[in-house]
Short mmCIF file of C-alpha atoms in Angstrom, two decimals:
data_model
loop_
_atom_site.label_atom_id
_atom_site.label_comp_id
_atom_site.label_asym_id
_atom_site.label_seq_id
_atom_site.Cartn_x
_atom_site.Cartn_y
_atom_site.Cartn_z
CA UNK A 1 32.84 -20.17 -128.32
CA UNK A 2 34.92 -18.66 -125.47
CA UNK A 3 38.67 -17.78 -125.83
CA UNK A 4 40.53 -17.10 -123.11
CA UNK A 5 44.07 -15.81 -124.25
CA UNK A 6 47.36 -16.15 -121.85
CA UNK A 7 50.72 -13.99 -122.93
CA UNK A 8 53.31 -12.74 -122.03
CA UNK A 9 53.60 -10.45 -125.48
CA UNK A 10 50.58 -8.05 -125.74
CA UNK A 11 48.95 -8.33 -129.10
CA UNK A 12 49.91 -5.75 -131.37
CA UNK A 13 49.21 -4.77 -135.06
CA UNK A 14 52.95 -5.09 -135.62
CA UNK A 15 55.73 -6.60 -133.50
CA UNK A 16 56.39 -4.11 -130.97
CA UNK A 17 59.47 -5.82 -128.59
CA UNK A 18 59.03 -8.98 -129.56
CA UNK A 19 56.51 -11.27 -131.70
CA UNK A 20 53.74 -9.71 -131.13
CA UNK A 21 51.99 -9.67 -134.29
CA UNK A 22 51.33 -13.17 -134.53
CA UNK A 23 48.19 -13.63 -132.12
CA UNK A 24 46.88 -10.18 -132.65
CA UNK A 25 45.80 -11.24 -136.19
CA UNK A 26 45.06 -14.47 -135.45
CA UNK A 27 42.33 -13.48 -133.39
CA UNK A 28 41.56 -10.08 -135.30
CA UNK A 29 40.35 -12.53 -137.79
CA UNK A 30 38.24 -15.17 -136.15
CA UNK A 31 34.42 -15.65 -136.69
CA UNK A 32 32.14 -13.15 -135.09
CA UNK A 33 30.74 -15.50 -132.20
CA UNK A 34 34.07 -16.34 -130.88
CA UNK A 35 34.59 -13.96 -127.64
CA UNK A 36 38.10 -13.59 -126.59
CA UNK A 37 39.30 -12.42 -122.96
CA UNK A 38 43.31 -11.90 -122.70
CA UNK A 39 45.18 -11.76 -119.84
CA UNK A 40 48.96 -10.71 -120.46
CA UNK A 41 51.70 -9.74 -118.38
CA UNK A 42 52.81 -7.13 -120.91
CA UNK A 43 56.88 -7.81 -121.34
CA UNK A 44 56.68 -5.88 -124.38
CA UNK A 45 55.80 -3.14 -122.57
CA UNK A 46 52.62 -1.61 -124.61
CA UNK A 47 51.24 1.33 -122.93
CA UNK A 48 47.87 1.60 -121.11
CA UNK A 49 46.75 3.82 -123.67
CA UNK A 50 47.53 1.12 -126.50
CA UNK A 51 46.14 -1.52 -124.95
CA UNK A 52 42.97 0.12 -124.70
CA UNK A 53 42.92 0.92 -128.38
CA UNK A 54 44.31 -3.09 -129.15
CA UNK A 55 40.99 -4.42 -127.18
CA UNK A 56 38.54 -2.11 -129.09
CA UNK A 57 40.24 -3.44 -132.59
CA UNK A 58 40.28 -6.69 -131.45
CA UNK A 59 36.78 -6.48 -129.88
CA UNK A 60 38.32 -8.34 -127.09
CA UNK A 61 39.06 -7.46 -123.46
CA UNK A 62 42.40 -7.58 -122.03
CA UNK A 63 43.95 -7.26 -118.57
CA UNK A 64 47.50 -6.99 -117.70
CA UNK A 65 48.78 -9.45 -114.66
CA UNK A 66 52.15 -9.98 -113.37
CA UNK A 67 54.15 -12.78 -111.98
CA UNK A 68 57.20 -13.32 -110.18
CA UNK A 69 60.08 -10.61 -109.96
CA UNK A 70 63.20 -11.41 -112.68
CA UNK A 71 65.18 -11.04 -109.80
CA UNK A 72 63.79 -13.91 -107.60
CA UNK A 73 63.78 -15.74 -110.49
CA UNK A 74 67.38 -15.58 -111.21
CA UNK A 75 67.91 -16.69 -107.63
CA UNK A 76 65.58 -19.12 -107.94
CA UNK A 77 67.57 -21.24 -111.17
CA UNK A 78 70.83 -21.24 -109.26
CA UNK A 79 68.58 -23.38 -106.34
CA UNK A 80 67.33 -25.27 -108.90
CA UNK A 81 70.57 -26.33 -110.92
CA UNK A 82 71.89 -27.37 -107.42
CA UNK A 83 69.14 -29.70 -106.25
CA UNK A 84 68.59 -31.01 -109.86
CA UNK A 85 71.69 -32.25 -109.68
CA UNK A 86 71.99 -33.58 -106.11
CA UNK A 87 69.40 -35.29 -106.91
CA UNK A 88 69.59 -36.52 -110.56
CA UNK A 89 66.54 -35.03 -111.89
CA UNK A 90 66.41 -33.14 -115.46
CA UNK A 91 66.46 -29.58 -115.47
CA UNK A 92 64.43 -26.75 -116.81
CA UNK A 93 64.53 -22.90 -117.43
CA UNK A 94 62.92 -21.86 -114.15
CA UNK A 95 61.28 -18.66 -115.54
CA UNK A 96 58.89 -21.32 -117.75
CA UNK A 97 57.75 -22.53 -114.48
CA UNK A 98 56.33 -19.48 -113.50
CA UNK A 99 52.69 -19.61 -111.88
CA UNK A 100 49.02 -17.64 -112.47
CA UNK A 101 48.19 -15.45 -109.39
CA UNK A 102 45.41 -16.72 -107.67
CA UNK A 103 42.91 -13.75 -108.88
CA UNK A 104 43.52 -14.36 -112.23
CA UNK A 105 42.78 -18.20 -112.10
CA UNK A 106 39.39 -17.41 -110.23
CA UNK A 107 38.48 -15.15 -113.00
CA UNK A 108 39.14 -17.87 -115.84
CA UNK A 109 37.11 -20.02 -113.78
CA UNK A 110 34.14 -17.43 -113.89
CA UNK A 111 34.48 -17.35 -117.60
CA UNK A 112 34.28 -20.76 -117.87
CA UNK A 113 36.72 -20.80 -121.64
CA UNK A 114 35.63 -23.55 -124.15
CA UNK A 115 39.23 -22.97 -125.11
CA UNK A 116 42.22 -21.63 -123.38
CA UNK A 117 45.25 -20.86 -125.56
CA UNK A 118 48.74 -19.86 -124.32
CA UNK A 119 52.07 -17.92 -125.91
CA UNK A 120 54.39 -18.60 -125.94
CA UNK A 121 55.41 -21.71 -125.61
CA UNK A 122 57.53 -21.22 -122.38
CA UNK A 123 54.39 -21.80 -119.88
CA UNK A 124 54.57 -25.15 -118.42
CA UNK A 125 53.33 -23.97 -114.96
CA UNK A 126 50.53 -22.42 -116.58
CA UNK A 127 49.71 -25.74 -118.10
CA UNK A 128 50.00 -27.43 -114.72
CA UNK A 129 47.52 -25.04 -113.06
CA UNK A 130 45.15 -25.29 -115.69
CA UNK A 131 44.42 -28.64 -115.73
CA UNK A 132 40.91 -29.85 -117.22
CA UNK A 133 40.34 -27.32 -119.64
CA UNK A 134 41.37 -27.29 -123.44
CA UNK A 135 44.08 -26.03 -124.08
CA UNK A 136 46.80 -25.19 -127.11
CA UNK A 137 50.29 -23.44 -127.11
CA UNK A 138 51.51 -21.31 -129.60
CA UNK A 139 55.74 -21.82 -130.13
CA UNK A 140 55.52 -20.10 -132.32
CA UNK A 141 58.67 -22.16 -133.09
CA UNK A 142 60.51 -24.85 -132.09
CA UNK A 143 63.53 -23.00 -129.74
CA UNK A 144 65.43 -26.31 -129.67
CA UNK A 145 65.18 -26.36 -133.57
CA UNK A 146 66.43 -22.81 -133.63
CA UNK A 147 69.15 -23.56 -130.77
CA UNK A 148 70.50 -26.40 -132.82
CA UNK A 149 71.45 -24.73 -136.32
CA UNK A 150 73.04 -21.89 -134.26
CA UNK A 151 75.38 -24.32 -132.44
CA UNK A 152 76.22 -25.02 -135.93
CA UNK A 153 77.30 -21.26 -137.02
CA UNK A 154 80.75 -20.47 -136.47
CA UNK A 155 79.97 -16.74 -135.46
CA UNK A 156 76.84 -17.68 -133.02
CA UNK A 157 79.20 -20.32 -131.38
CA UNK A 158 82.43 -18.12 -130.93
CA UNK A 159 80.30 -14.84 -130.08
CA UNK A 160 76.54 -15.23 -128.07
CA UNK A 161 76.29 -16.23 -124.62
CA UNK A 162 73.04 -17.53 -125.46
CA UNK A 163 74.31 -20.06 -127.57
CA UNK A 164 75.56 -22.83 -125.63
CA UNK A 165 75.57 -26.38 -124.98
CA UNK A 166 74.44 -26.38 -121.39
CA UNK A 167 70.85 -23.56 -122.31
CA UNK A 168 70.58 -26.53 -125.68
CA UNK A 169 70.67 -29.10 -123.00
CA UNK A 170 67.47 -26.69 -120.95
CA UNK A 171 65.70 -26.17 -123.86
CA UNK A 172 65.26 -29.69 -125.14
CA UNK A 173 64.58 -30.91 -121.56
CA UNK A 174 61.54 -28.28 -121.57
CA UNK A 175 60.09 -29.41 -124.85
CA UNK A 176 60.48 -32.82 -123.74
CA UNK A 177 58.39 -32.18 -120.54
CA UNK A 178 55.94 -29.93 -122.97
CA UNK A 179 55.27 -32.53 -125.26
CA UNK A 180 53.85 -34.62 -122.08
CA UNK A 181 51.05 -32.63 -121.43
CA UNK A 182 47.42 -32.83 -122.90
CA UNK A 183 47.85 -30.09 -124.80
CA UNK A 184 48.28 -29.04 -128.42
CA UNK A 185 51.30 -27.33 -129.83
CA UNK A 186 50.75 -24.93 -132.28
CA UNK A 187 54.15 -24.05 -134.47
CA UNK A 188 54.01 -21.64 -137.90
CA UNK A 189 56.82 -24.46 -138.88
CA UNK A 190 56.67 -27.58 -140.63
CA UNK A 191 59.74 -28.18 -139.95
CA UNK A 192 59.74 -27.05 -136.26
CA UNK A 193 57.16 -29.67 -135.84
CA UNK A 194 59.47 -32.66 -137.26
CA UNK A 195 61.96 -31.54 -134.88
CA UNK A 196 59.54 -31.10 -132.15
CA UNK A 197 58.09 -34.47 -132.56
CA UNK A 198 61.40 -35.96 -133.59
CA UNK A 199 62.70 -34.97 -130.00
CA UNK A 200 59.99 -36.06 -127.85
CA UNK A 201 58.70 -39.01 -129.25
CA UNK A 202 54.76 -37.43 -129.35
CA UNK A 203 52.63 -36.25 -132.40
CA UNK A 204 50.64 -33.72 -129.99
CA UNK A 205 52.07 -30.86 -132.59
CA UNK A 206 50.57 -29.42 -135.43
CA UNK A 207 51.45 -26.76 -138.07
CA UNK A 208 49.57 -24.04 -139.43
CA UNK A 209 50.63 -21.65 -142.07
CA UNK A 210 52.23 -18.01 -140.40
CA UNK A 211 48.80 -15.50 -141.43
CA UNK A 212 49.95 -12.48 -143.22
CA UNK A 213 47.99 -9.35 -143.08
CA UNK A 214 50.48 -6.41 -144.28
CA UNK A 215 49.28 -5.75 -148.15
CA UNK A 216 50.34 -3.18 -150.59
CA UNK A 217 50.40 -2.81 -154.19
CA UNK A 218 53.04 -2.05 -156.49
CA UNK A 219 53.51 -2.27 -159.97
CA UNK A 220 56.10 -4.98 -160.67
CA UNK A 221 57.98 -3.57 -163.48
CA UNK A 222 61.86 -4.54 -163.75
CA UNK A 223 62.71 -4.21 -167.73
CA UNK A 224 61.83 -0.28 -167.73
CA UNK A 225 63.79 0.49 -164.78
CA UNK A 226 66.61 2.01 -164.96
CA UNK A 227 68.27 0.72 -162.43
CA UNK A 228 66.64 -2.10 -160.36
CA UNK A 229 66.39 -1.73 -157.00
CA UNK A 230 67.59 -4.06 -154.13
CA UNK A 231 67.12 -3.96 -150.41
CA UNK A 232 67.98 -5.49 -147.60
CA UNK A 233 66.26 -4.45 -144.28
CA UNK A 234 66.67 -5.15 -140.73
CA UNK A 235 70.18 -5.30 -139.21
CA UNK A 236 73.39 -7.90 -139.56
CA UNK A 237 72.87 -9.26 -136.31
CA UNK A 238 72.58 -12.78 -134.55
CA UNK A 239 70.22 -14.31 -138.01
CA UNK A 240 72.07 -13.16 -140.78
CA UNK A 241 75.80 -11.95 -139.70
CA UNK A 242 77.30 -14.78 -141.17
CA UNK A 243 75.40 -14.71 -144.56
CA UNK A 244 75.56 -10.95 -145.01
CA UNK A 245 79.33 -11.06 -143.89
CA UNK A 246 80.33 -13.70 -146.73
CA UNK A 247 77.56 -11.39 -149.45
CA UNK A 248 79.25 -8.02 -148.73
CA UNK A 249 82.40 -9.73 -149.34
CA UNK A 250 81.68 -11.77 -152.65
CA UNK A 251 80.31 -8.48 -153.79
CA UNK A 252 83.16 -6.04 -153.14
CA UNK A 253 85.47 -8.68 -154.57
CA UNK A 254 83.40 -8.66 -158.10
CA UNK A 255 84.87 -6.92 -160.84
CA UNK A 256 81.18 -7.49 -162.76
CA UNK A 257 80.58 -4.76 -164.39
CA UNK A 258 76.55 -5.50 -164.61
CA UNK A 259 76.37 -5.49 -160.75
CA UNK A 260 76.85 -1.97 -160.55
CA UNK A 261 75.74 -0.12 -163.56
CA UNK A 262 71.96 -2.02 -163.39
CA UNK A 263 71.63 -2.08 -159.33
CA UNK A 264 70.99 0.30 -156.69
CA UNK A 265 71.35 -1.08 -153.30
CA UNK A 266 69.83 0.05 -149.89
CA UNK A 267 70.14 -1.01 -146.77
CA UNK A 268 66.96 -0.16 -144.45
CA UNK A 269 67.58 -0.40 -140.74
CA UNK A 270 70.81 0.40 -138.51
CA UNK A 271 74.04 -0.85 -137.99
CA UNK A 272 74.76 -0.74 -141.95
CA UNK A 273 77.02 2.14 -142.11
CA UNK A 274 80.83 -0.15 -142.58
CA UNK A 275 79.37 -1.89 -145.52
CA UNK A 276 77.72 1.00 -146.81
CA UNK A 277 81.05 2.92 -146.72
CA UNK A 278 82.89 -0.16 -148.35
CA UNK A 279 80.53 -0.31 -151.14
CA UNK A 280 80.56 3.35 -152.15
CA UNK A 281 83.85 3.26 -151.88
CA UNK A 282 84.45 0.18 -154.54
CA UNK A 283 81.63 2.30 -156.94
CA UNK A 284 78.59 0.89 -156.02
CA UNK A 285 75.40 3.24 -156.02
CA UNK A 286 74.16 2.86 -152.10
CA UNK A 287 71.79 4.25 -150.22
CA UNK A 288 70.73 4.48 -146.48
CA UNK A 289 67.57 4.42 -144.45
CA UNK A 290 67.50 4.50 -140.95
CA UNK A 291 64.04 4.30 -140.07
CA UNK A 292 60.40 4.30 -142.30
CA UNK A 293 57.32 5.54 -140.25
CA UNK A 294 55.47 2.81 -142.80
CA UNK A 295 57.79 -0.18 -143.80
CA UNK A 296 55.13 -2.13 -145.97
CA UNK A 297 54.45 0.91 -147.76
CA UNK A 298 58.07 1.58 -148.28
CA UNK A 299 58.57 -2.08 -149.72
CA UNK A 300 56.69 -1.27 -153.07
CA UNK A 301 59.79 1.27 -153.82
CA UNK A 302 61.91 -1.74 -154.54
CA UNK A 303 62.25 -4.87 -156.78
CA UNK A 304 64.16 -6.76 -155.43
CA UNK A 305 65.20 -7.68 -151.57
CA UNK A 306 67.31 -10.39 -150.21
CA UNK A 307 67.11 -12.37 -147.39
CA UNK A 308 70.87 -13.66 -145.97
CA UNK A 309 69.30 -15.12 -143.07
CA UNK A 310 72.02 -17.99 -141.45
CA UNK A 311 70.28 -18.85 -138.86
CA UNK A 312 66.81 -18.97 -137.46
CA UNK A 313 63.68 -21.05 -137.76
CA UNK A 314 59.62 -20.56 -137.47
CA UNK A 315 58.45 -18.45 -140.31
CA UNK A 316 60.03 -14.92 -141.13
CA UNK A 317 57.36 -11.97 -141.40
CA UNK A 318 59.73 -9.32 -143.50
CA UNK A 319 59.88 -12.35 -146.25
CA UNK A 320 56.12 -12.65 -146.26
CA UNK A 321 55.99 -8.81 -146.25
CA UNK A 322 58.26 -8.84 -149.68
CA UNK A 323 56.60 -11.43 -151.39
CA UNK A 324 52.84 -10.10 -150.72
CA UNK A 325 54.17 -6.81 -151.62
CA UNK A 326 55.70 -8.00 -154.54
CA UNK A 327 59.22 -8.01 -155.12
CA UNK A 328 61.71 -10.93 -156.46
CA UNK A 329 62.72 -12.62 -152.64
CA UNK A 330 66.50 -14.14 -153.13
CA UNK A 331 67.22 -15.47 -149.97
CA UNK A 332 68.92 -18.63 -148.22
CA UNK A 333 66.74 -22.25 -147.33
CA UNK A 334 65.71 -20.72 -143.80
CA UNK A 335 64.44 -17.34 -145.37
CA UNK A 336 62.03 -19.43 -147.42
CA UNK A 337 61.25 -22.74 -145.26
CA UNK A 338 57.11 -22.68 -144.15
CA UNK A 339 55.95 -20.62 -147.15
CA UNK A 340 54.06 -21.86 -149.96
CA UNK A 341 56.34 -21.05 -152.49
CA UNK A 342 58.74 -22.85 -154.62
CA UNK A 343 62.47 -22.37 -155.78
CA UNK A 344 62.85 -21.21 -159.57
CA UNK A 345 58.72 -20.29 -159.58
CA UNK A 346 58.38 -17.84 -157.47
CA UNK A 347 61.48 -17.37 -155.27
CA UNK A 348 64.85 -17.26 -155.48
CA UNK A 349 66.91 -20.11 -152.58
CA UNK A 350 70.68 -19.49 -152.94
CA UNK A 351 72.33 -22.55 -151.43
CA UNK A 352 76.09 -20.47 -151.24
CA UNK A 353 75.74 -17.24 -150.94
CA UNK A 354 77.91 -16.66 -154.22
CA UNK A 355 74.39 -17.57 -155.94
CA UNK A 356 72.92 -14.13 -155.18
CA UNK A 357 75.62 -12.15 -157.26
CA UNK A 358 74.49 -15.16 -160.17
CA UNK A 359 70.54 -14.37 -159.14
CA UNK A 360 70.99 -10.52 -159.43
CA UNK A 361 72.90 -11.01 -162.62
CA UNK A 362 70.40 -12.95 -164.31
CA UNK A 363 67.45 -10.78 -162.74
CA UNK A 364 68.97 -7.94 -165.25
CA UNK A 365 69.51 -9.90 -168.22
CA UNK A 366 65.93 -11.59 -167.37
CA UNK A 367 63.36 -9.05 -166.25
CA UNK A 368 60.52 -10.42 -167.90
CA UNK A 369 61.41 -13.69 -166.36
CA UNK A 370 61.70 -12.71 -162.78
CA UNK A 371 58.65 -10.25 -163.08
CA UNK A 372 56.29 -13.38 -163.58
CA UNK A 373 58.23 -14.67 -160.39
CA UNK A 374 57.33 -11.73 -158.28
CA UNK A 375 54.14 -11.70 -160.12
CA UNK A 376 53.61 -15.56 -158.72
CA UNK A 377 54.96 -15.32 -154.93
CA UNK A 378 52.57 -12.63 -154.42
CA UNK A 379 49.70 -14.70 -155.63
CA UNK A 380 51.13 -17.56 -153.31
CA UNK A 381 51.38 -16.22 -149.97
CA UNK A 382 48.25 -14.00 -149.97
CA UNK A 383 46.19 -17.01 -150.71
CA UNK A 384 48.19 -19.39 -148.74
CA UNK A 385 48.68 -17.86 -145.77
CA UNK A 386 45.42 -16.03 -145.50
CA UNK A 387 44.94 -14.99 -141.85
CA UNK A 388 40.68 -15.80 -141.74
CA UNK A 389 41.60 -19.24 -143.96
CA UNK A 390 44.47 -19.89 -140.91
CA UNK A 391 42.19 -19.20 -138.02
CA UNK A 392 39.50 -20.91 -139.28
CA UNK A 393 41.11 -24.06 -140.19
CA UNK A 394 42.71 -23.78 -136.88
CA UNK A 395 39.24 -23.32 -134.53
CA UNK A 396 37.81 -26.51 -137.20
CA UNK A 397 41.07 -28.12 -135.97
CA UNK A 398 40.82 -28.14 -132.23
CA UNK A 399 37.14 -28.54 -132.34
CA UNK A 400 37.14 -31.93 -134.09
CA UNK A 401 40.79 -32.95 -134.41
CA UNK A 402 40.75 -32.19 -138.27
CA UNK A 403 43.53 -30.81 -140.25
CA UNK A 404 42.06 -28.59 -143.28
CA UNK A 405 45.55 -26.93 -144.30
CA UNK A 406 44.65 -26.89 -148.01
CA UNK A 407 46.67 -30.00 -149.65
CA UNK A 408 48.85 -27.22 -151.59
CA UNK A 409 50.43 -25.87 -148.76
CA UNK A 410 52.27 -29.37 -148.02
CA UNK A 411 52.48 -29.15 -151.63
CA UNK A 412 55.03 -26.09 -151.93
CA UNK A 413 56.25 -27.30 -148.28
CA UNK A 414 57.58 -30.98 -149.18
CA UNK A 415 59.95 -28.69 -151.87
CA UNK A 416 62.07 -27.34 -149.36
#
């Protein structure tokens, strides 16, 4: 079988300027007679060396192409707002219009692909040029899904350009036109399907589980600890400000003892330091990382990490990284939504954020408890979300229009 691979995000080991990760492991993991040729146009900006060393891991090649200059583009969407309305037609993001240059079209012809396969999902004049072959798009969510539940968060609304009624009003008009073409939409979302299908009125999507490939081992051992250690990595920005906001300020307001004689928090990532300062200051035992040359490596020094994600949608990788790793996940319904793993068995879904103060509570009077819950989730998501099981299923998928997601999956999925 011939791949022939269309991005605009280079494959990488690990995100690197965007989601990156996603199809590099996808296709690190397929069957040995499945050749894959990428073209990419590289807006993550890996370097030449890089790529060079991605193709030999991959055992793929890939060339970098470009398209039209942001610029012209920019120009370009003010045109097209203007006509679009002069003339009462729906409007689209231009940039997700933009075309293939002519060489790299006659070398996809020369391959001849049994398969083509584009991401992300903004590629509808990609879709139009490439008419005849078969093809499926990677989301690898659903951006009108996302768009939606941060219309509905007070600090997205008031704060983020990006955030508006009129780019809503783009996206879904994009997806709509999407869903028209003979294609199949690939989203690591249950739920980002629904919505997807919900919106356009066509079942051409289909879910597969988010692969994860990070491992590492640790020894999950809360009751002789003494103190049990949380983290929270990343940053409080667009996803979680409004979550970790409300947290820090449950938790400076507790006069619970238990909270800070049995816990040691760090925060992993920038942008931390006013919290940090406000929660040394009320007596809590903090620490600060700024950067970890290994992250997954660095999970199995902790026991606990929570997830106050507010908004997002998709799959998040840091939660799979925790889990495979692991450690007890307490996070909110979006941290948790497309894993195969269940509230009470092996997470932790706070529904107020007032719960995670109540989850880290009972975590210390508990250990045993919530070490058979780390114990579990680990178990879960390295069988569930398997990368070789995902691709697999997938290439049995668009071969013969069969879903093989093992029953289970829906299983822990229908929960949420």
């Amino acid at each position: 079988m011939n791949i022939v691979l269309i991005t605009q995000i280079t494959p990488t080991e690990d995100n690197f300027n965007g989601p990156s990760a996603l199809m590099y492991h996808l296709l690190l993991h397929r069957a040995s007679d499945i050749s894959v040729c990428i073209f990419t146009t590289n807006s993550n900006q890996v370097t030449d060396q890089e790529i060079d060393s991605i193709a030999r891991k991959m055992n793929a090649k890939i060339e970098v192409f470009s398209t039209k200059k942001k610029s012209r583009l920019f120009a370009k969407q003010k045109v097209a707002h203007i006509f679009a309305k002069l003339k009462g037609e729906i409007e689209i993001p231009v940039r997700y219009t933009e075309k293939l240059p002519f060489g790299v079209l006659d070398k996809i012809q020369s391959i001849k692909p049994d398969l083509i396969w584009l991401y992300p999902h903004n590629c509808l004049g990609f879709i139009q040029q490439l008419d005849g072959y078969k093809m499926v798009v990677t989301g690898p969510d659903c951006a009108s899904l996302h768009l939606s539940r941060a219309l509905r968060d007070s600090f997205l609304f008031r704060n983020n350009a990006h955030v508006s009624l009129s780019w809503n009003e783009l996206i879904l008009n994009y997806e709509r036109e999407l869903a028209k073409k003979q294609v199949v939409i690939h989203l690591v979302g249950q739920t980002d399907v629904d919505y997807f299908r919900c919106l356009s009125g066509n079942d051409n999507a289909v879910f597969f589980p988010h692969p994860h490939y990070n491992l590492a081992n640790k020894v999950i051992d809360l009751q002789n600890r003494s103190k049990i250690k949380v983290v929270l990595s990343g940053k409080p920005d667009i996803y979680t400000n409004t979550d970790v906001n409300e947290f820090m300020c449950l938790l400076l307001a507790s006069t619970d003892k238990l909270l800070k004689d049995r816990f040691e928090y760090t925060f992993l990532g920038k942008m931390w330091t006013p919290y940090v300062d406000k929660l040394v200051g009320a007596g809590y035992e903090v620490k600060q990382i700024g950067w970890v040359d290994n992250y997954i490596e660095s999970l199995a020094e902790y026991d606990v990490q929570i997830f106050p994600i507010s908004v997002g949608s998709g799959t998040k990788g840091k939660v799979l990284d925790a889990l495979s790793t692991g450690l007890v996940c307490i996070g909110s319904d979006y941290a948790f939504e497309n894993i195969a793993v269940e509230d009470g068995e092996s997470c932790c879904v706070y529904k107020r954020c007032i719960e995670i103060l109540d989850f880290l509570k009972k975590i210390a009077e508990c250990p045993s408890e919530y070490e058979k819950m780390a114990d579990l989730g680990r178990k879960q998501v390295r069988l569930y979300h398997n990368p070789e099981m995902i691709i697999s299923n997938m290439i049995k998928y668009l071969e013969s229009g069969e879903c093989n997601i093992d029953n289970r999956v829906y299983y822990y999925l229908s929960l949420k």
